[in-house]
PDB file of C-alpha atoms in Angstrom:
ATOM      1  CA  UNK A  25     112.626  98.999 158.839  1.00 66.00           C
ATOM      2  CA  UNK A  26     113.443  95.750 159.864  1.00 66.00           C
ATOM      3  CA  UNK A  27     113.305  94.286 156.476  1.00 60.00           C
ATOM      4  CA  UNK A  28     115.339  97.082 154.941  1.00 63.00           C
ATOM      5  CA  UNK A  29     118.411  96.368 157.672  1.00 64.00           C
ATOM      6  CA  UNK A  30     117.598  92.884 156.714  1.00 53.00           C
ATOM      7  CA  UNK A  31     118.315  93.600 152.721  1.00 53.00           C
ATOM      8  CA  UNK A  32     120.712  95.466 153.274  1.00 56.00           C
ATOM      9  CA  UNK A  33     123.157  93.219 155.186  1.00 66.00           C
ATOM     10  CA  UNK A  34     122.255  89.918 152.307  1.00 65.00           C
ATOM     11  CA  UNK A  35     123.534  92.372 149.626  1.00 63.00           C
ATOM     12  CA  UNK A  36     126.870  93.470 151.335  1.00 59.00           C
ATOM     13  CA  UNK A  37     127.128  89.363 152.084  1.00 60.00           C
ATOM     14  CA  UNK A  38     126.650  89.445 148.262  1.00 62.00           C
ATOM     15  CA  UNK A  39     128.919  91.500 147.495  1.00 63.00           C
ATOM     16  CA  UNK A  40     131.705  90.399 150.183  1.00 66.00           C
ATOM     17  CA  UNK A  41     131.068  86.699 148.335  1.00 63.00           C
ATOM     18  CA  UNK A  42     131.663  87.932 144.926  1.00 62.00           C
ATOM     19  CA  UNK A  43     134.153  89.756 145.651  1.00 60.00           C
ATOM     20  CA  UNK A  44     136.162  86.926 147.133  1.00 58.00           C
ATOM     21  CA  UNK A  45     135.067  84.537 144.030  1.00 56.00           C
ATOM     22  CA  UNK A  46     136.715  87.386 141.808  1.00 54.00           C
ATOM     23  CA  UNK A  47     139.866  87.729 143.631  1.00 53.00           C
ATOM     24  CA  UNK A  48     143.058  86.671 142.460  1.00 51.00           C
ATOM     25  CA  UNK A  49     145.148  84.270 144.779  1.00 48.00           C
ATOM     26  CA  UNK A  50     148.416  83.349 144.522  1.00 46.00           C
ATOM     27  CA  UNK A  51     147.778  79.471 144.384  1.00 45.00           C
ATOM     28  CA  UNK A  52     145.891  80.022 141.289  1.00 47.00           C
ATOM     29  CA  UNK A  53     149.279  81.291 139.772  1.00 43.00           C
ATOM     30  CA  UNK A  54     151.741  79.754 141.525  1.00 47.00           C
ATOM     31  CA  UNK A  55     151.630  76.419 139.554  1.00 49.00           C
ATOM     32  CA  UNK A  56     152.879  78.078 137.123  1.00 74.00           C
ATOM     33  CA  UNK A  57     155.558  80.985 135.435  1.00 84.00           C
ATOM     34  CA  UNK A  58     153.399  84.274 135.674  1.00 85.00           C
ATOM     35  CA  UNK A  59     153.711  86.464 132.852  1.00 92.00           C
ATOM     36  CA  UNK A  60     153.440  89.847 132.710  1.00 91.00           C
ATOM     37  CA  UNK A  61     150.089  90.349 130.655  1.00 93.00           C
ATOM     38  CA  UNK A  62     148.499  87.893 133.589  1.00 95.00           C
ATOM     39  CA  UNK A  63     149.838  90.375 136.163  1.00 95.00           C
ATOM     40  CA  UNK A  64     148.403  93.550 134.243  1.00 94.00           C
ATOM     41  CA  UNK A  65     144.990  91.480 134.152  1.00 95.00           C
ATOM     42  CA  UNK A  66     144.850  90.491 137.648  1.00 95.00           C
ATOM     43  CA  UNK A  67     146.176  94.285 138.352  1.00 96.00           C
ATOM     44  CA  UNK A  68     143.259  95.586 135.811  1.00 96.00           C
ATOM     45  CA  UNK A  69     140.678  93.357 137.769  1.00 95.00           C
ATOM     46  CA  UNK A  70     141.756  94.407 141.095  1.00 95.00           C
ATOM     47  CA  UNK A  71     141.264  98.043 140.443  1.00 94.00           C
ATOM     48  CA  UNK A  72     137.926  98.223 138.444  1.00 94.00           C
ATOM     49  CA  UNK A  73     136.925  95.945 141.545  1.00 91.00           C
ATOM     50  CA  UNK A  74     138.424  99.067 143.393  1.00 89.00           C
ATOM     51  CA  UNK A  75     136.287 101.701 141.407  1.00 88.00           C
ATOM     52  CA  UNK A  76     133.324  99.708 141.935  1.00 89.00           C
ATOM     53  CA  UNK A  77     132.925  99.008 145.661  1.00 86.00           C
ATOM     54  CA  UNK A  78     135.078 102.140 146.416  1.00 82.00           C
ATOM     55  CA  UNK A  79     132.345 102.871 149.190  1.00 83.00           C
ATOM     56  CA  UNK A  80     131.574  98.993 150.460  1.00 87.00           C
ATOM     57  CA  UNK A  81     132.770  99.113 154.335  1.00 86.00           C
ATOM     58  CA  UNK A  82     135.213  96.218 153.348  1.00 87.00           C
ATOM     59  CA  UNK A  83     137.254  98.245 151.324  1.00 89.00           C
ATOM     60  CA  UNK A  84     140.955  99.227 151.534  1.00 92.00           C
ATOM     61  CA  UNK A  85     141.497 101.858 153.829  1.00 88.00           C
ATOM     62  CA  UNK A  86     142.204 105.360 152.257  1.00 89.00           C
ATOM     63  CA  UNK A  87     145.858 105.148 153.304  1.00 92.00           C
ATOM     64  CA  UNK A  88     146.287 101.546 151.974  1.00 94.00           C
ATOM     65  CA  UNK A  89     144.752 102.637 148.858  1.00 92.00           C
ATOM     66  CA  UNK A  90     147.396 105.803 148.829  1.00 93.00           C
ATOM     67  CA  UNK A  91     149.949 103.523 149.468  1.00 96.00           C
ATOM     68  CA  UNK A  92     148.798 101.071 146.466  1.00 96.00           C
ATOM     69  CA  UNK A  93     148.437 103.772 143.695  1.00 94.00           C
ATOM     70  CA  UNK A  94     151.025 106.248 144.655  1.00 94.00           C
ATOM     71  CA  UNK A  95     154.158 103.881 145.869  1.00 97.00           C
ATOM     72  CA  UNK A  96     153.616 100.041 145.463  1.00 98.00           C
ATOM     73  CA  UNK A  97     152.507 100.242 141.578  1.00 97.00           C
ATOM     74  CA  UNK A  98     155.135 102.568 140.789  1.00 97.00           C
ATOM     75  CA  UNK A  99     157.892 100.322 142.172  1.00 98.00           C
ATOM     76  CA  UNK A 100     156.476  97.292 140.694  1.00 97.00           C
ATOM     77  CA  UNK A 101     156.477  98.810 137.133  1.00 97.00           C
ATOM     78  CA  UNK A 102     160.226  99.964 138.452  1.00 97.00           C
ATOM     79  CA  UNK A 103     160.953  96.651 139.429  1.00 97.00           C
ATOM     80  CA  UNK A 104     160.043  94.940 136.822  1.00 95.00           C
ATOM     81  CA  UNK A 105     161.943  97.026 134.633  1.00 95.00           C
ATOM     82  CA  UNK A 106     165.077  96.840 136.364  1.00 96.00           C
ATOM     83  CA  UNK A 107     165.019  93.204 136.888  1.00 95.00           C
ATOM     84  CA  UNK A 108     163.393  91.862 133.351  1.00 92.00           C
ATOM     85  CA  UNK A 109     166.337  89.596 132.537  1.00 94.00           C
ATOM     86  CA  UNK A 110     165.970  87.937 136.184  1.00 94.00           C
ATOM     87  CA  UNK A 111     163.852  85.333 135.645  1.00 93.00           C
ATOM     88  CA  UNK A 112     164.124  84.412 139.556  1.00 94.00           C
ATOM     89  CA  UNK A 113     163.794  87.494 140.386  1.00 96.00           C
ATOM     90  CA  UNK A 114     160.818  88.736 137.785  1.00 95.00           C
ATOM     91  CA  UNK A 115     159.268  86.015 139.569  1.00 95.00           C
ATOM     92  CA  UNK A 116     159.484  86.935 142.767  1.00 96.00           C
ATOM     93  CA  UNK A 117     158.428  90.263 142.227  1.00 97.00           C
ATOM     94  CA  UNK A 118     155.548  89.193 140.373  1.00 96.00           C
ATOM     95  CA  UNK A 119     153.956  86.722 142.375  1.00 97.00           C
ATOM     96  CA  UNK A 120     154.345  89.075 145.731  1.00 97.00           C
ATOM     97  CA  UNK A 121     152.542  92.113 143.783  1.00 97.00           C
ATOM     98  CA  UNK A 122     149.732  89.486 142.648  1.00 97.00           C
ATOM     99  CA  UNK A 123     149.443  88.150 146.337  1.00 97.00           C
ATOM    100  CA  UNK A 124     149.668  91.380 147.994  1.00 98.00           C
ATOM    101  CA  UNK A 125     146.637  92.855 146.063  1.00 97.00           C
ATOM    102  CA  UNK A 126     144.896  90.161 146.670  1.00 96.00           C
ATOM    103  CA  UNK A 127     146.165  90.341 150.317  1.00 97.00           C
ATOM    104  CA  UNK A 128     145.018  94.002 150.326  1.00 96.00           C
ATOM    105  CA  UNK A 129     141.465  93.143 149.782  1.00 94.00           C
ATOM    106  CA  UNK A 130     141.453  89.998 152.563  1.00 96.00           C
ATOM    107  CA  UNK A 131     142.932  92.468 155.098  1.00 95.00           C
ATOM    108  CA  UNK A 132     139.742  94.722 154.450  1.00 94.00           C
ATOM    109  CA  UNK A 133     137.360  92.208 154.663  1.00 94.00           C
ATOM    110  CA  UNK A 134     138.482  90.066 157.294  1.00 95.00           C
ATOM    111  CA  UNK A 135     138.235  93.219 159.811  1.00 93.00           C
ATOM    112  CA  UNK A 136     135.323  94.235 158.494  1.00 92.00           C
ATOM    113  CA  UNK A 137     133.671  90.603 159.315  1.00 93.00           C
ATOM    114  CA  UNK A 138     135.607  90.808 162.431  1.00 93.00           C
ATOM    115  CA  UNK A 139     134.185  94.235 163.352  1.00 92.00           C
ATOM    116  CA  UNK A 140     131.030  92.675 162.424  1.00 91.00           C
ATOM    117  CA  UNK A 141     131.110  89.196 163.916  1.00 89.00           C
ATOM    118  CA  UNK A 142     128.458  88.641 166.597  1.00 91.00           C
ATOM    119  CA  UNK A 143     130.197  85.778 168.583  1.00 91.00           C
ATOM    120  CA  UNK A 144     133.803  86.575 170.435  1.00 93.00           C
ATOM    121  CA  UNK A 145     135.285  83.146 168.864  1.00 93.00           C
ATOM    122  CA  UNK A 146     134.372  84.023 165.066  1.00 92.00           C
ATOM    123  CA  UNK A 147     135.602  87.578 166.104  1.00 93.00           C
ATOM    124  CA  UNK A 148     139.230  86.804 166.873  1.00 94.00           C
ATOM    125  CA  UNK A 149     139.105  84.166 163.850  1.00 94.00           C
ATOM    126  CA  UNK A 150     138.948  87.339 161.727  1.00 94.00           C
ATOM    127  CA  UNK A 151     140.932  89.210 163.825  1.00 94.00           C
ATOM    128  CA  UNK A 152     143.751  86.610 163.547  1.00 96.00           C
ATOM    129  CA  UNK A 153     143.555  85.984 159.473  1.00 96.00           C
ATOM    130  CA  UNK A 154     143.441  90.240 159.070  1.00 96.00           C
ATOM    131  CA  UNK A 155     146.582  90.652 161.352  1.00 96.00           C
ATOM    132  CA  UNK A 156     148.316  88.021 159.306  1.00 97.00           C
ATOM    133  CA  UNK A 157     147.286  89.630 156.150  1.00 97.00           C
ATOM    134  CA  UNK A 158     148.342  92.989 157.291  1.00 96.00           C
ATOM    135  CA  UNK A 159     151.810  91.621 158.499  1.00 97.00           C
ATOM    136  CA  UNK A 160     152.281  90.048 155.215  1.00 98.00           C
ATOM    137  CA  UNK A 161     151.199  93.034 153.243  1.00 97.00           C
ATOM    138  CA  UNK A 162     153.892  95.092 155.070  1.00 97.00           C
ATOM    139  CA  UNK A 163     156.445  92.196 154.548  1.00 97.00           C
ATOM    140  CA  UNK A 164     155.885  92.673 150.609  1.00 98.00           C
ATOM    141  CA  UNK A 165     155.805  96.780 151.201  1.00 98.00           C
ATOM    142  CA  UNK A 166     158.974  96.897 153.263  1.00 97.00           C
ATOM    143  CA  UNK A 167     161.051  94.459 150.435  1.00 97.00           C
ATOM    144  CA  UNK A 168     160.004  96.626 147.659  1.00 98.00           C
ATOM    145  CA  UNK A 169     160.883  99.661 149.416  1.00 97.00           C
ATOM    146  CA  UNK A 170     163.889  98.561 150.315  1.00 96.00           C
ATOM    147  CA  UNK A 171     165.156  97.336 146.547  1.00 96.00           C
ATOM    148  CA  UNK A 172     164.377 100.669 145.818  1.00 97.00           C
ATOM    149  CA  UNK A 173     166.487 102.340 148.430  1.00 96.00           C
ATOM    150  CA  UNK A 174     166.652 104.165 151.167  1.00 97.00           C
ATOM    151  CA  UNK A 175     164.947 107.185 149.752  1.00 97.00           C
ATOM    152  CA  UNK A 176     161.774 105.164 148.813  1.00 97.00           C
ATOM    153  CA  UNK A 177     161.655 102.993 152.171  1.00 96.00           C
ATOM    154  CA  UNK A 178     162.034 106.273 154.599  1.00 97.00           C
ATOM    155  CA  UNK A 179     159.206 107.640 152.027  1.00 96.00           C
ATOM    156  CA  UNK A 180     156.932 104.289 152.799  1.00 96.00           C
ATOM    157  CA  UNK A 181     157.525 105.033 156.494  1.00 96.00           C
ATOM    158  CA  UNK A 182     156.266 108.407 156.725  1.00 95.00           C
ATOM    159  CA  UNK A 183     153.485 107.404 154.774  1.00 95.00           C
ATOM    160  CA  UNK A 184     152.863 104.981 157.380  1.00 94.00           C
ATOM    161  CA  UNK A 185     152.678 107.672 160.257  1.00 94.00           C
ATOM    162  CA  UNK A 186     150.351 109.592 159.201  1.00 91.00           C
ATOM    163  CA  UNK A 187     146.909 109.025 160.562  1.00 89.00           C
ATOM    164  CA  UNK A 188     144.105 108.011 158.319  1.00 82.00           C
ATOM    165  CA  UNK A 189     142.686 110.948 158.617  1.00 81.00           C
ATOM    166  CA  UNK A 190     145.451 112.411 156.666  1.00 84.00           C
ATOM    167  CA  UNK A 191     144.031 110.878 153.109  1.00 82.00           C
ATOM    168  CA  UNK A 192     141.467 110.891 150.698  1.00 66.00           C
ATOM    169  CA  UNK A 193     139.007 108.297 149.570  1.00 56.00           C
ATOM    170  CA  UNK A 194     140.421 108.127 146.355  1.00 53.00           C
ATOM    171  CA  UNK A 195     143.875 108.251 147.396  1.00 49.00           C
ATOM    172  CA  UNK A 196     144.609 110.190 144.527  1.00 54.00           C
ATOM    173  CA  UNK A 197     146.463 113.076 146.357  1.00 55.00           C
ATOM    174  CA  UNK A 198     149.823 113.236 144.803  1.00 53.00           C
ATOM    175  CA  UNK A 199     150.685 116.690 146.573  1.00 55.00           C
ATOM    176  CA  UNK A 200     150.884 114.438 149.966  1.00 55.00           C
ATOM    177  CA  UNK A 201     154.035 112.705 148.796  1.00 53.00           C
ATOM    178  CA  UNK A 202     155.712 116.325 148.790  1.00 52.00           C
ATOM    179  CA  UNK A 203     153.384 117.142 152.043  1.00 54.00           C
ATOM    180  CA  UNK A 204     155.135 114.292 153.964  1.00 56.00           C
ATOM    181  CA  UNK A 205     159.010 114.806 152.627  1.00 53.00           C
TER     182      UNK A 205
END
């Protein structure tokens, strides 16, 4: 028994490695002008990693997931499309959707370690990196929301109230949008 518990925490370390080897970071990009067939990769790479560890315990939360696929890609395809001729501002919008996915996954991972951390010191080191990661994360959220108006930022904020419990794994409920209005 002992040996399977064993196993079985050295693969999720495995796969909590490789996942952070595989995700994209902002300094990787920042050095230079991100176009947008980068962004679709990195975007294309983040959710196939998505699909794949969809049940790993250091996954997005089903309501940060709901949030991804059903308001935060939308805008940023909105976004993008609205501001195309801004090269500033194509930027900008870029490089925060590349650095919040990749924002999304630290968040799940650093509680997760945190939840799993044996020792109180490594503990609140987790703590403290996930907290910053989720306060960033709803930095990026609240500015998109709000360059798509009011509409779409009082939309992000009921989304926010609901409890967890309220979403799917998947978070492919669309009907919830209309449930929450």
């Amino acid at each position: 028994m002992t040996f399977w518990i064993l196993l079985l925490i050295i693969f999720l370390l495995f796969l909590i490695l490789k996942k952070r080897e595989d995700q994209p970071t902002l300094t990787e990009e920042s050095s230079s002008i991100l176009e947008e067939e980068q962004v679709l990769e990195i975007q294309r790479k983040f959710e196939r990693r998505r699909k794949e560890l969809k049940y790993a315990p250091d996954t997005p939360s089903e309501k940060e997931m709901y949030i991804y696929e059903n308001l935060m890609r939308g805008w940023f395809y909105t976004l993008s499309g609205k501001h195309r001729y801004d090269n500033e501002m194509i930027q900008k919008i870029r490089k925060d959707w590349v650095n919040y996915m990749s924002l999304l996954e630290e968040a799940s991972t650093d509680n997760y370690l945190a939840l799993e951390s044996d020792d109180e010191e490594t503990e609140m080191d987790y703590r403290d990196d996930h907290i910053k990661a989720v306060l960033q994360l709803n930095a990026i959220e609240d500015a998109f929301a709000h360059l798509m108006g009011e509409k779409e930022f009082q939309q992000l904020e009921n989304t926010r109230k609901q409890p967890y419990s309220f979403f799917l794994k998947d978070g492919s409920d669309k009907d919830l949008i209309t449930k929450m209005e």
